[in-house]
Amino acid sequence: MNDFNLERDAFGRLVLIDAEGLRHEGVVPVRAFPLTAPADGISLVGGDGRELVWIDRLDALPETARTLIDEDLAARDFAPTLLKLHKVSSFGVPSTWHVNTDRGETRFVLKAEEDIRRLDDGALLIASASGVQFRIPDAKALDRGSRKLLERFL
């Protein structure tokens, strides 16, 4: 399974050296299940879009390879956790939401009610008009005021 090595080139891109010693530059890690099992099922994809290596479990890799993959994924997986809803501009869509996240206070536009996806265990994923995904791990854990505002859209 671990018949490959990873390193970074001078430009900071991932380079995979396969079992035959071939270097594949510009490798991109892709999660198969980014929300439900982020550490399971990682594909290392080459510049041509083809899978070079499948990794069943990220924690089964040596620490160096795991760290390189984690760094690449963290740079791409920007999904702030929504902690509190302060207000919404209207209860119709589009509407502007003023919120607190684990990355700070912000506002975003919700274009359509379909942009709020229900996930397992009461989790929600909200897609803003600009494409940023906001996560709510457990809608029931939000404060009462936030839950009231959110319920208008569910």
Short mmCIF file of C-alpha atoms in Angstrom, two decimals:
data_model
loop_
_atom_site.label_atom_id
_atom_site.label_comp_id
_atom_site.label_asym_id
_atom_site.label_seq_id
_atom_site.Cartn_x
_atom_site.Cartn_y
_atom_site.Cartn_z
CA MET A 1 0.00 0.00 0.00
CA ASN A 2 2.74 2.48 0.91
CA ASP A 3 4.78 1.87 -2.23
CA PHE A 4 5.14 5.59 -2.95
CA ASN A 5 6.83 8.66 -1.49
CA LEU A 6 5.71 12.27 -1.36
CA GLU A 7 7.71 15.48 -1.34
CA ARG A 8 7.30 19.12 -2.32
CA ASP A 9 8.98 20.71 -5.31
CA ALA A 10 10.54 24.19 -5.34
CA PHE A 11 7.10 25.69 -6.07
CA GLY A 12 5.43 23.99 -3.09
CA ARG A 13 3.50 21.47 -5.20
CA LEU A 14 3.18 17.85 -4.17
CA VAL A 15 5.36 15.36 -6.04
CA LEU A 16 4.60 11.64 -5.91
CA ILE A 17 7.39 9.14 -6.56
CA ASP A 18 5.74 5.84 -7.42
CA ALA A 19 7.03 2.28 -6.92
CA GLU A 20 8.89 2.40 -10.26
CA GLY A 21 10.64 5.63 -9.28
CA LEU A 22 8.61 7.81 -11.68
CA ARG A 23 8.00 11.38 -10.49
CA HIS A 24 4.50 12.79 -10.83
CA GLU A 25 4.47 16.55 -10.23
CA GLY A 26 1.48 18.64 -9.25
CA VAL A 27 -0.33 15.81 -7.46
CA VAL A 28 -3.59 16.81 -5.76
CA PRO A 29 -5.18 14.92 -2.85
CA VAL A 30 -8.96 14.53 -3.13
CA ARG A 31 -11.26 13.31 -0.37
CA ALA A 32 -13.83 10.71 -1.37
CA PHE A 33 -16.08 11.55 1.59
CA PRO A 34 -15.08 15.05 2.73
CA LEU A 35 -17.95 15.54 5.19
CA THR A 36 -18.81 12.09 6.53
CA ALA A 37 -15.35 10.43 6.59
CA PRO A 38 -12.64 13.02 5.87
CA ALA A 39 -9.75 10.73 6.86
CA ASP A 40 -10.99 7.76 4.81
CA GLY A 41 -10.68 7.35 1.07
CA ILE A 42 -8.09 9.81 -0.22
CA SER A 43 -7.15 9.76 -3.89
CA LEU A 44 -3.87 11.24 -5.11
CA VAL A 45 -4.67 12.61 -8.56
CA GLY A 46 -2.09 13.55 -11.18
CA GLY A 47 -2.04 16.68 -13.32
CA ASP A 48 -3.96 14.83 -16.04
CA GLY A 49 -6.85 14.17 -13.63
CA ARG A 50 -6.17 10.43 -13.27
CA GLU A 51 -5.86 8.69 -9.96
CA LEU A 52 -2.30 7.65 -9.17
CA VAL A 53 -2.77 6.26 -5.66
CA TRP A 54 -5.75 5.33 -3.50
CA ILE A 55 -5.32 5.66 0.27
CA ASP A 56 -7.88 3.79 2.40
CA ARG A 57 -7.01 5.53 5.66
CA LEU A 58 -4.94 8.68 6.05
CA ASP A 59 -3.77 7.67 9.52
CA ALA A 60 -2.18 4.50 8.07
CA LEU A 61 0.44 6.58 6.22
CA PRO A 62 3.86 7.50 7.58
CA GLU A 63 3.81 10.84 9.41
CA THR A 64 5.73 12.72 6.70
CA ALA A 65 3.32 11.73 3.90
CA ARG A 66 0.30 12.32 6.14
CA THR A 67 1.53 15.82 7.02
CA LEU A 68 2.10 16.76 3.37
CA ILE A 69 -1.38 15.56 2.41
CA ASP A 70 -3.00 17.27 5.41
CA GLU A 71 -1.33 20.58 4.50
CA ASP A 72 -2.61 20.39 0.92
CA LEU A 73 -6.13 19.46 2.01
CA ALA A 74 -6.26 22.22 4.65
CA ALA A 75 -5.37 24.84 2.06
CA ARG A 76 -8.29 23.75 -0.14
CA ASP A 77 -10.90 22.70 2.42
CA PHE A 78 -12.13 26.09 3.55
CA ALA A 79 -15.47 25.43 5.22
CA PRO A 80 -15.96 27.68 8.25
CA THR A 81 -18.15 26.38 11.06
CA LEU A 82 -21.16 28.61 11.65
CA LEU A 83 -21.45 29.28 15.40
CA LYS A 84 -24.19 31.92 15.66
CA LEU A 85 -26.68 33.69 13.41
CA HIS A 86 -27.04 37.36 14.33
CA LYS A 87 -29.64 38.36 11.74
CA VAL A 88 -30.91 37.78 8.24
CA SER A 89 -32.03 40.57 5.92
CA SER A 90 -35.29 38.82 5.01
CA PHE A 91 -36.99 35.48 5.39
CA GLY A 92 -37.24 35.15 1.64
CA VAL A 93 -34.34 34.46 -0.67
CA PRO A 94 -32.00 35.89 -1.63
CA SER A 95 -31.13 37.11 1.85
CA THR A 96 -28.00 38.37 3.57
CA TRP A 97 -26.97 36.48 6.70
CA HIS A 98 -24.84 38.08 9.44
CA VAL A 99 -23.07 35.27 11.32
CA ASN A 100 -20.23 34.32 13.63
CA THR A 101 -17.98 31.47 12.51
CA ASP A 102 -14.90 29.77 13.89
CA ARG A 103 -12.98 32.08 11.52
CA GLY A 104 -14.62 35.28 12.73
CA GLU A 105 -17.68 37.41 12.02
CA THR A 106 -18.90 37.62 8.42
CA ARG A 107 -21.93 37.96 6.21
CA PHE A 108 -22.97 36.07 3.12
CA VAL A 109 -25.86 35.84 0.69
CA LEU A 110 -28.11 32.78 0.60
CA LYS A 111 -29.49 32.57 -2.95
CA ALA A 112 -32.01 29.77 -2.52
CA GLU A 113 -33.36 27.56 0.25
CA GLU A 114 -31.96 24.58 -1.67
CA ASP A 115 -28.49 25.89 -0.80
CA ILE A 116 -29.01 24.53 2.73
CA ARG A 117 -28.25 20.79 2.72
CA ARG A 118 -29.19 18.48 5.56
CA LEU A 119 -26.49 15.97 6.48
CA ASP A 120 -26.39 13.08 8.93
CA ASP A 121 -26.82 13.62 12.69
CA GLY A 122 -28.44 17.07 12.41
CA ALA A 123 -25.54 18.65 10.53
CA LEU A 124 -26.12 21.27 7.83
CA LEU A 125 -24.06 22.60 4.96
CA ILE A 126 -24.95 26.08 3.70
CA ALA A 127 -23.61 27.26 0.34
CA SER A 128 -23.22 31.01 0.01
CA ALA A 129 -23.73 32.86 -3.26
CA SER A 130 -19.94 33.28 -3.50
CA GLY A 131 -19.36 29.52 -3.21
CA VAL A 132 -18.12 29.34 0.39
CA GLN A 133 -19.54 26.35 2.26
CA PHE A 134 -20.52 27.00 5.89
CA ARG A 135 -20.85 23.96 8.16
CA ILE A 136 -23.15 23.54 11.13
CA PRO A 137 -22.12 20.28 12.83
CA ASP A 138 -25.31 20.12 14.93
CA ALA A 139 -28.12 22.60 14.37
CA LYS A 140 -29.63 21.71 17.78
CA ALA A 141 -26.43 22.89 19.49
CA LEU A 142 -26.89 26.47 18.24
CA ASP A 143 -28.28 29.07 20.63
CA ARG A 144 -32.06 29.58 20.68
CA GLY A 145 -32.04 32.78 18.60
CA SER A 146 -29.88 31.20 15.90
CA ARG A 147 -32.11 28.11 15.74
CA LYS A 148 -35.21 30.32 15.37
CA LEU A 149 -33.70 32.21 12.43
CA LEU A 150 -32.46 29.02 10.82
CA GLU A 151 -35.82 27.23 11.16
CA ARG A 152 -37.43 29.82 8.91
CA PHE A 153 -35.33 28.45 6.03
CA LEU A 154 -35.64 24.73 6.74
#
